[in-house]
C-alpha positions as MATLAB code, in Angstrom:
seq = 'XXXXXXXXXXXXXXXXXXXXXXXXXXXXXXXXXXXXXXXXXXXXXXXXXXXXXXXXXXXXXXXXXXXXXXXXXXXXXXXXXXXXXXXXXXXXXXXXXXXXXXXXXXXXXXXXXXXXXXXXXXXXXXXXXXXXXXXXXXXXXXXXXXXXXXXXXXXXXXXXXXXXXXXXXXXXXXXXXXXXXXXXXXXXXXXXXXXXXXXXXXXXXXXXXXXXXXXXXXXXXXXXXXXXXXXXXXXXXXXXXXXXXXXXXXXXXXXXXXXXXXXXXXXXXXXXXXXXXXXXXXXXXXXXXXXXXXXXXXXXXXXXXXXXXXXXXXXXXXXXXXXXXXXXXXXXXXXXXXXXXXXXXXXXXXXXXXXXXXXXXXXXXXXXXXXXXXXXXXXXXXXXXXXXXXXXXXXXXXXXXXXXXXXXXXXXXXXXXXXXXXXXXXXXXXXXXXXXXXXXXXXXXXXXXXXXXXXXXXXXXXXXXXXXXXXXXXXXX';
ca = [
      21.336   -0.826  -16.567;
      23.718   -2.388  -19.083;
      21.389   -5.351  -19.532;
      18.584   -3.011  -20.588;
      20.614   -1.615  -23.474;
      21.370   -5.085  -24.882;
      17.833   -5.412  -26.229;
      18.166   -2.081  -28.028;
      21.502   -2.599  -29.735;
      21.334   -6.222  -30.765;
      20.454   -5.626  -34.421;
      23.807   -4.581  -35.858;
      25.125   -1.018  -36.328;
      22.653    1.335  -34.601;
      21.540    4.617  -36.170;
      22.806    7.628  -34.165;
      20.835   10.772  -33.322;
      21.063   13.755  -30.965;
      18.774   14.812  -28.096;
      17.320   18.259  -28.903;
      14.715   18.631  -26.119;
      13.753   16.920  -22.841;
      10.333   17.567  -21.269;
       9.923   15.182  -18.355;
       9.398   11.709  -19.807;
       9.205   13.017  -23.398;
      12.403   13.399  -25.432;
      12.800   14.936  -28.915;
      15.673   13.463  -30.926;
      17.072   14.641  -34.284;
      18.347   12.064  -36.787;
      20.007   12.436  -40.195;
      17.534   13.307  -42.970;
      15.380   10.455  -44.360;
      16.510    7.951  -41.718;
      13.908    8.193  -38.974;
      13.438    5.078  -36.800;
       9.934    3.531  -37.097;
       7.207    4.055  -34.493;
       7.195    1.784  -31.419;
      10.886    0.972  -31.828;
      13.498    1.323  -29.105;
      16.098    4.030  -28.594;
      19.078    3.911  -26.235;
      20.147    7.336  -24.915;
      23.354    8.099  -23.022;
      22.954   10.111  -19.805;
      25.670   12.193  -18.099;
      26.262    9.468  -15.498;
      27.226    7.054  -18.266;
      24.017    5.066  -17.838;
      21.605    4.366  -20.650;
      17.950    5.353  -20.792;
      15.643    3.294  -22.983;
      12.893    5.169  -24.830;
      10.257    4.248  -27.405;
       9.494    6.237  -30.562;
       5.948    7.630  -30.378;
       5.729   10.266  -33.130;
       7.543   11.684  -36.163;
       7.511   15.475  -35.768;
       9.095   16.188  -39.164;
      11.473   14.524  -41.616;
      14.365   14.704  -39.129;
      12.905   14.647  -35.569;
      11.126   11.983  -33.527;
       9.358   12.285  -30.190;
      10.107    9.394  -27.831;
       8.815    8.272  -24.458;
      11.372    7.340  -21.780;
      10.903    4.122  -19.768;
      13.093    5.417  -16.917;
      13.589    8.772  -15.213;
      15.210   11.399  -17.464;
      16.759   13.287  -14.548;
      20.207   14.554  -15.583;
      19.706   13.861  -19.281;
      21.335   16.734  -21.234;
      20.533   18.170  -24.640;
      23.122   17.097  -27.189;
      23.332   13.573  -25.764;
      23.746   10.686  -28.181;
      20.788    8.439  -28.973;
      21.016    5.115  -30.809;
      18.097    3.604  -32.729;
      17.921   -0.158  -33.177;
      14.937   -0.201  -35.535;
      13.484   -2.988  -33.354;
      10.766   -2.979  -30.695;
      11.800   -3.174  -27.047;
      12.638   -6.823  -26.334;
      12.279   -8.385  -22.886;
      13.647  -11.637  -21.438;
      11.230  -14.599  -21.347;
      11.255  -18.299  -20.472;
      11.993  -20.481  -17.459;
      14.678  -18.109  -16.154;
      11.885  -15.617  -15.347;
      10.007  -17.979  -13.009;
      10.220  -16.861   -9.398;
      11.581  -13.435  -10.391;
      10.338   -9.867  -10.029;
      11.180   -7.733  -13.064;
      10.509   -4.214  -14.342;
       9.146   -3.094  -17.709;
      12.521   -3.728  -19.405;
      12.959   -7.168  -17.827;
      15.617   -6.065  -15.313;
      15.390   -8.006  -12.004;
      14.043   -5.948   -9.104;
      14.211   -8.625   -6.395;
      17.950   -8.300   -5.515;
      18.453  -11.806   -6.908;
      21.074  -13.114   -9.324;
      21.502  -11.558  -12.765;
      19.645  -13.225  -15.616;
      21.742  -15.608  -17.760;
      23.311  -14.083  -20.876;
      21.597  -16.558  -23.193;
      18.054  -15.892  -21.921;
      15.639  -15.678  -24.914;
      14.086  -12.276  -25.663;
      10.858  -11.323  -27.400;
       9.515   -7.936  -28.620;
       6.693   -6.470  -26.499;
       4.690   -5.474  -29.620;
       3.024   -8.374  -31.444;
      -0.030   -8.860  -33.565;
      -2.753  -11.010  -31.956;
      -3.099  -14.550  -33.339;
      -5.429  -14.721  -36.382;
      -9.068  -15.413  -35.567;
      -8.912  -18.759  -37.393;
      -6.202  -19.984  -34.983;
      -8.018  -18.980  -31.784;
      -9.925  -21.455  -29.613;
     -13.372  -20.695  -28.210;
     -13.312  -20.416  -24.424;
     -16.086  -22.692  -23.110;
     -14.318  -24.656  -20.376;
     -15.107  -23.442  -16.868;
     -12.252  -22.129  -14.720;
     -13.401  -23.204  -11.247;
     -12.305  -20.746   -8.540;
     -13.823  -22.248   -5.373;
     -15.444  -18.847   -4.693;
     -19.180  -19.495   -4.424;
     -20.619  -16.258   -5.781;
     -18.267  -16.205   -8.802;
     -18.740  -19.868   -9.747;
     -22.525  -19.535   -9.405;
     -23.318  -16.151  -11.000;
     -20.282  -15.114  -13.075;
     -18.348  -18.296  -13.983;
     -14.908  -17.665  -15.456;
     -13.707  -19.232  -18.709;
     -10.404  -21.040  -19.043;
      -8.724  -19.033  -21.775;
     -11.163  -16.154  -21.308;
     -10.985  -12.661  -19.856;
     -12.589  -11.683  -16.565;
     -12.400   -8.432  -14.621;
     -13.164   -7.310  -11.084;
     -14.685   -3.826  -11.192;
     -14.830   -1.742   -8.037;
     -14.033    1.585   -6.417;
     -11.306    2.156   -3.863;
     -11.171   -0.206   -0.897;
     -13.896   -2.732   -1.803;
     -11.616   -5.773   -2.141;
     -10.318   -6.050   -5.743;
      -6.721   -6.887   -4.817;
      -7.766   -9.412   -2.131;
      -9.990  -11.146   -4.704;
      -7.152  -11.291   -7.256;
      -4.804  -12.698   -4.576;
      -7.344  -15.423   -3.710;
      -7.638  -16.331   -7.401;
      -3.838  -16.699   -7.629;
      -4.064  -19.095   -4.696;
      -6.892  -21.050   -6.393;
      -4.922  -21.301   -9.645;
      -1.790  -22.656   -7.993;
      -3.771  -24.969   -5.690;
      -5.972  -26.603   -8.341;
      -4.430  -26.078  -11.778;
      -0.666  -26.247  -11.153;
      -0.196  -23.745  -13.972;
       2.085  -20.760  -14.411;
       0.995  -17.346  -13.151;
       2.197  -14.020  -14.540;
       1.295  -11.023  -12.371;
       1.389   -7.483  -13.792;
       1.394   -4.777  -11.130;
       0.365   -1.693  -13.116;
       0.652    1.597  -11.232;
       0.265   -0.078   -7.851;
       1.735    1.093   -4.551;
       5.249   -0.086   -3.678;
       3.891   -1.491   -0.396;
       1.460   -3.760   -2.273;
       4.234   -5.122   -4.478;
       6.386   -5.817   -1.422;
       3.511   -7.592    0.376;
       2.648   -9.714   -2.679;
       6.269  -10.841   -3.097;
       6.490  -11.884    0.573;
       3.069  -13.607    0.476;
       4.131  -15.642   -2.557;
       7.458  -16.562   -0.968;
       5.777  -17.751    2.245;
       3.015  -19.709    0.446;
       5.470  -21.477   -1.876;
       3.815  -20.342   -5.133;
       6.633  -18.012   -6.246;
       8.607  -20.691   -8.196;
       5.661  -20.927  -10.668;
       5.087  -17.175  -10.902;
       6.589  -14.197  -12.756;
       6.020  -10.753  -11.212;
       6.232   -7.729  -13.518;
       5.994   -4.300  -11.921;
       5.622   -0.716  -13.102;
       4.660    1.098   -9.925;
       3.115    4.454   -9.082;
       6.487    6.157   -8.566;
       7.741    5.207  -12.042;
       7.420    7.305  -15.227;
       4.166    6.958  -17.209;
       5.995    5.087  -20.013;
       6.917    2.265  -17.621;
       3.360    1.984  -16.276;
       1.940    2.093  -19.819;
       4.110   -0.725  -21.173;
       4.197   -3.084  -18.161;
       1.061   -5.036  -19.251;
       2.705   -5.653  -22.654;
       5.874   -6.959  -20.953;
       3.814   -9.342  -18.787;
       1.756  -10.452  -21.800;
       4.934  -11.152  -23.812;
       6.226  -13.409  -21.004;
       2.833  -15.192  -20.865;
       2.715  -15.639  -24.666;
       6.120  -17.344  -24.657;
       4.888  -19.974  -22.150;
       1.682  -20.444  -24.173;
       3.170  -20.616  -27.675;
       6.604  -22.148  -27.209;
       6.272  -24.208  -24.021;
       2.589  -25.172  -24.510;
       1.697  -24.338  -20.914;
      -1.515  -22.828  -19.577;
      -0.966  -19.409  -18.039;
      -2.971  -17.334  -15.574;
      -2.356  -13.651  -16.342;
      -3.310  -11.315  -13.505;
      -3.358   -7.559  -13.920;
      -3.802   -5.152  -11.050;
      -4.823   -2.540  -12.096;
      -5.895   -2.114  -15.738;
      -7.350    1.348  -15.044;
      -3.807    2.510  -14.195;
      -2.736    1.319  -17.663;
      -5.417    3.553  -19.189;
      -4.432    6.384  -16.837;
      -0.762    6.096  -17.858;
      -1.872    6.180  -21.522;
      -3.775    9.405  -20.822;
      -0.637   10.939  -19.230;
       1.452    9.871  -22.237;
      -1.129   11.311  -24.637;
      -1.013   14.662  -22.841;
       2.800   14.678  -22.806;
       2.816   13.996  -26.560;
       0.560   17.004  -27.114;
      -2.584   15.204  -28.281;
      -5.969   16.838  -27.664;
      -7.955   14.993  -24.982;
     -11.183   13.164  -25.811;
     -14.223   12.334  -23.645;
     -13.790   13.073  -19.901;
     -10.154   13.996  -20.581;
      -9.087   10.527  -21.740;
      -6.736    9.978  -24.668;
      -8.329    9.894  -28.159;
      -6.653    6.497  -28.713;
      -8.280    4.868  -25.644;
     -10.220    2.150  -27.513;
      -7.214    1.258  -29.711;
      -4.817    0.945  -26.750;
      -7.180   -1.255  -24.721;
      -7.900   -3.448  -27.782;
      -4.173   -3.860  -28.569;
      -3.716   -5.325  -25.087;
      -6.918   -7.369  -24.721;
      -6.955   -8.970  -28.194;
      -3.653  -10.758  -27.519;
      -5.172  -12.595  -24.523;
      -6.535  -15.707  -26.261;
      -6.268  -19.515  -26.391;
      -4.298  -21.020  -29.275;
      -3.945  -24.712  -30.126;
      -5.472  -25.949  -26.887;
      -3.180  -23.841  -24.694;
      -4.758  -20.920  -22.866;
      -3.934  -17.574  -21.333;
      -6.650  -16.914  -18.768;
      -6.756  -13.249  -17.784;
      -8.127  -11.942  -14.508;
      -7.963   -8.182  -14.243;
      -8.703   -5.742  -11.464;
     -10.257   -2.501  -12.720;
     -10.524    0.560  -10.483;
     -13.787    2.423  -11.045;
     -13.185    6.166  -10.500;
     -15.717    7.639   -8.045;
     -17.773    4.405   -8.373;
     -18.927    5.653  -11.804;
     -19.509    2.572  -13.954;
     -20.302    4.782  -16.984;
     -16.712    6.104  -17.061;
     -15.278    5.720  -20.619;
     -12.275    3.688  -19.394;
     -14.529    1.242  -17.550;
     -16.981    0.768  -20.442;
     -14.126    0.344  -22.967;
     -12.466   -2.395  -20.879;
     -15.820   -4.120  -20.187;
     -16.480   -4.509  -23.934;
     -13.654   -7.091  -24.206;
     -14.637   -9.376  -21.312;
     -16.273  -12.778  -20.989;
     -17.039  -12.417  -17.273;
     -17.736   -9.240  -15.325;
     -17.464   -9.296  -11.534;
     -18.776   -6.064   -9.983;
     -17.855   -5.201   -6.398;
     -20.377   -3.198   -4.393;
     -19.480   -0.587   -1.783;
     -22.885   -1.053   -0.107;
     -22.227   -4.786    0.352;
     -18.719   -4.115    1.669;
     -20.234   -1.682    4.197;
     -22.567   -4.468    5.392;
     -19.607   -6.862    5.808;
     -20.721   -9.126    2.939;
     -17.300  -10.280    1.734;
     -16.471  -10.928   -1.040;
     -18.527   -7.795   -1.769;
     -19.635   -9.038   -5.210;
     -22.930   -7.647   -6.490;
     -24.995  -10.697   -7.553;
     -27.226   -8.616   -9.835;
     -24.623   -6.537  -11.707;
     -22.098   -9.395  -12.154;
     -22.498  -11.498  -15.293;
     -20.839  -14.007  -17.609;
     -21.400  -15.211  -21.164;
     -20.761  -18.744  -19.849;
     -23.970  -18.749  -17.808;
     -25.649  -20.727  -20.560;
     -27.387  -24.137  -20.353;
     -25.140  -25.466  -23.149;
     -22.015  -24.648  -21.114;
     -22.833  -25.036  -17.397;
     -26.055  -27.050  -17.635;
     -29.739  -26.246  -17.202;
     -29.768  -26.759  -13.415;
     -26.917  -24.284  -12.826;
     -28.628  -21.606  -14.946;
     -31.975  -22.248  -13.225;
     -30.505  -21.908   -9.704;
     -28.468  -18.793  -10.668;
     -31.539  -17.130  -12.214;
     -33.682  -17.886   -9.142;
     -30.979  -16.554   -6.791;
     -30.800  -13.325   -8.793;
     -34.595  -12.989   -8.925;
     -34.935  -13.491   -5.159;
     -32.209  -10.969   -4.250;
     -33.552   -8.456   -6.786;
     -37.071   -8.767   -5.278;
     -35.616   -8.107   -1.816;
     -33.870   -4.970   -3.094;
     -37.117   -3.671   -4.579;
     -38.773   -4.057   -1.167;
     -35.976   -2.427    0.853;
     -37.480    1.081    0.694;
     -40.818   -0.262    1.936;
     -39.084   -2.198    4.735;
     -37.084    0.852    5.872;
     -40.251    3.031    5.918;
     -42.892    0.683    7.301;
     -41.025   -2.330    8.674;
     -40.942   -5.920    7.462;
     -44.166   -6.737    9.356;
     -46.179   -4.701    6.849;
     -45.204   -6.975    3.942;
     -47.393   -9.788    2.638;
     -46.514  -13.299    3.819;
     -45.035  -14.263    0.408;
     -42.854  -11.160    0.362;
     -41.663  -11.782    3.931;
     -40.660  -15.309    2.968;
     -38.735  -14.080   -0.117;
     -36.960  -11.407    1.960;
     -35.884  -14.033    4.508;
     -34.525  -16.320    1.796;
     -32.756  -13.444    0.011;
     -30.989  -12.416    3.233;
     -29.936  -16.028    3.850;
     -28.687  -16.342    0.248;
     -26.621  -13.166    0.612;
     -24.997  -14.545    3.764;
     -24.434  -17.998    2.272;
     -22.607  -16.399   -0.695;
     -20.008  -14.901    1.675;
     -16.937  -16.968    2.524;
     -13.582  -16.573    4.281;
     -10.486  -16.388    2.056;
      -7.152  -18.106    2.501;
      -5.286  -14.829    1.877;
      -7.156  -13.048    4.714;
      -6.595  -15.837    7.249;
      -3.735  -13.946    8.905;
      -6.041  -10.954    9.592;
      -9.313  -12.692   10.460;
      -8.076  -15.866   12.131;
     -10.656  -17.815   10.095;
      -9.382  -20.547    7.775;
     -10.195  -19.990    4.094;
     -12.789  -22.128    2.332;
     -12.830  -23.394   -1.247;
     -16.250  -24.683   -2.312;
     -17.007  -26.963   -5.263;
     -19.654  -25.758   -7.723;
     -21.905  -28.733   -6.877;
     -21.894  -27.787   -3.167;
     -22.688  -24.150   -4.002;
     -25.637  -25.198   -6.183;
     -26.912  -27.639   -3.540;
     -26.724  -24.976   -0.806;
     -28.514  -22.293   -2.836;
     -31.160  -24.784   -3.925;
     -31.862  -25.783   -0.322;
     -32.245  -22.124    0.734;
     -34.556  -21.375   -2.223;
     -36.702  -24.410   -1.387;
     -37.191  -23.226    2.197;
     -35.011  -25.736    4.047;
     -33.259  -22.935    5.929;
     -36.260  -20.651    6.572;
     -36.120  -21.243   10.353;
     -32.318  -21.030   10.661;
     -30.511  -18.081   12.213;
     -29.079  -15.867    9.442;
     -25.724  -15.826   11.262;
     -25.406  -19.605   10.823;
     -24.979  -19.066    7.057;
     -22.506  -16.156    7.299;
     -18.854  -16.815    6.349;
     -19.182  -20.570    5.867;
     -18.131  -22.950    3.102;
     -20.767  -25.585    2.338;
     -24.334  -25.796    3.688;
     -23.274  -28.756    5.877;
     -20.993  -26.398    7.799;
     -23.891  -23.975    8.298;
     -26.095  -26.900    9.427;
     -23.537  -27.799   12.123;
     -23.442  -24.179   13.276;
     -27.241  -24.097   13.519;
     -27.221  -27.351   15.477;
     -24.613  -25.960   17.921;
     -26.591  -22.749   18.377;
     -29.868  -24.582   19.076;
];
C-alpha cells in the first residue's frame, strides 16, 4: 500500500484536510477555505489500520468541501481522518518494468511477483488526446487470421474495433484469439485491461499467457467485479496510460485489449449515482457520452506508431439499441457483432456476417476483388435468411431452382466461415487454424461460383482453407 501513496505525495508539501463523511466508496473531505484541490486530482487518506486509501476528487460541494471517489475499499475509514491532497492526477508506473506483470488500477503488482523498482517512471492517468493534426489515418489492415473478420469486418492497425454480444456468445474467446494472433504475427506489445471481469477469468488469462509464452510482451491491468466502482471506472485509463508510454516514448506498436467496456460504463453509472447525479436515459449517467469519448479519443496512431484497440462490449439483454452500446459504437472503425442464434447452431466464431461492418471495406483500401467477394457473400447469406420462414413452413423443395442453389451456397459459406481457434484447442482437441486473407477470398469465391455445390456441408465446417475442405470431401467420398 505504501507504493500507492508515493504517486499522491510526490509534489512537495501536500495540502491537509479532514474526512467529514463516508458513504461506501464516496468520501466528503473538508479543506481550509479557498484551498480546494482541483477535480480529478488524487487524495491520500489515512485509515485506522495505518494504511492509505487513494481517492480522486469528483466534485466541489461548497467553498470548503470536496466529494471524492475511493479506489480501494473504505472499510474501517473513520470520520476525522487526515486526507492529503497532492494537486496532481493519480500517476501510475509505466515502461519496461511493467511487461509480464499484473497490476491494479493504482499500478500495484497483483501477481505475487517482485516489487517494482523505485525509479520506475510514472505518468498521470488523465491526459488530453493528441491534436487532430498529429494523428495518423488508420488505413493499414490488421490481419487476424480469422476468416469472417478479415473478409467482412477487417480491422485497422491503429484503429478501434469492438466485439458486441450478449452473455455467453464468445466475446472473451475471440479477444483471447486476437491476442494470440497479435503475438504470433506482429511481435508487438499487448496491454490487457480486465474491466469488471470475474476473478476466475483473470486467473485463467494469466495462466494461459504464462503457458503460451506471450506474458513477457504483455501488461495485464485488472479492476475486477469485487472491487469498488472507482477502481473499475479508472482501470481503462490506467491501461491506456501504459499503452501511450510505449507508443509515444518507446515508439512501439501496441495492441490494447479491453474486456469489457460495458463494465466501464456500468461503473460510471454506479459512480454517478453515488455522487448524487440524476440518471439519464435508461438509468445511465448523464455524462455517458463524455466519459466514453474521453477514453476512446486517446486511442490513436501518432507519428507512425499505433495503438490498436480491440474491445469486448457486453450487450445487455441482447438489446443493440441500448444507449451504452450505441455510444461506444459511434467511436469505432470496425464493428463485429456476435449472434446468439449462430452460437446456438454451433457456428463458431458466432459472428453475424450481415450486422458486422468496417469502414475499411473499401476498394481503395482492401481492393475491388475483396469488396466484391464480401458483398456477394453478404447478399447470398441475406437472401437465405429471407427465405428461412418459407423453408420452415413449406420445405426447401418448394423453392425455385435458383433459390435452392443460393440457399445451398449460403449454408456452405456459413460453414466455411467457421474455424477452430488456438485458444479452444484444449477443450475441443482440434488444432487452431489461422487463414491468410487470400485463402479466405479464394475459398468464398469458389463456393459462390458453384465449385462446392455437390460437396457435403460438413466438409466445410471448422476447417481452415478450402484445400483442407477438399481433402475432407475426398476422404468422405
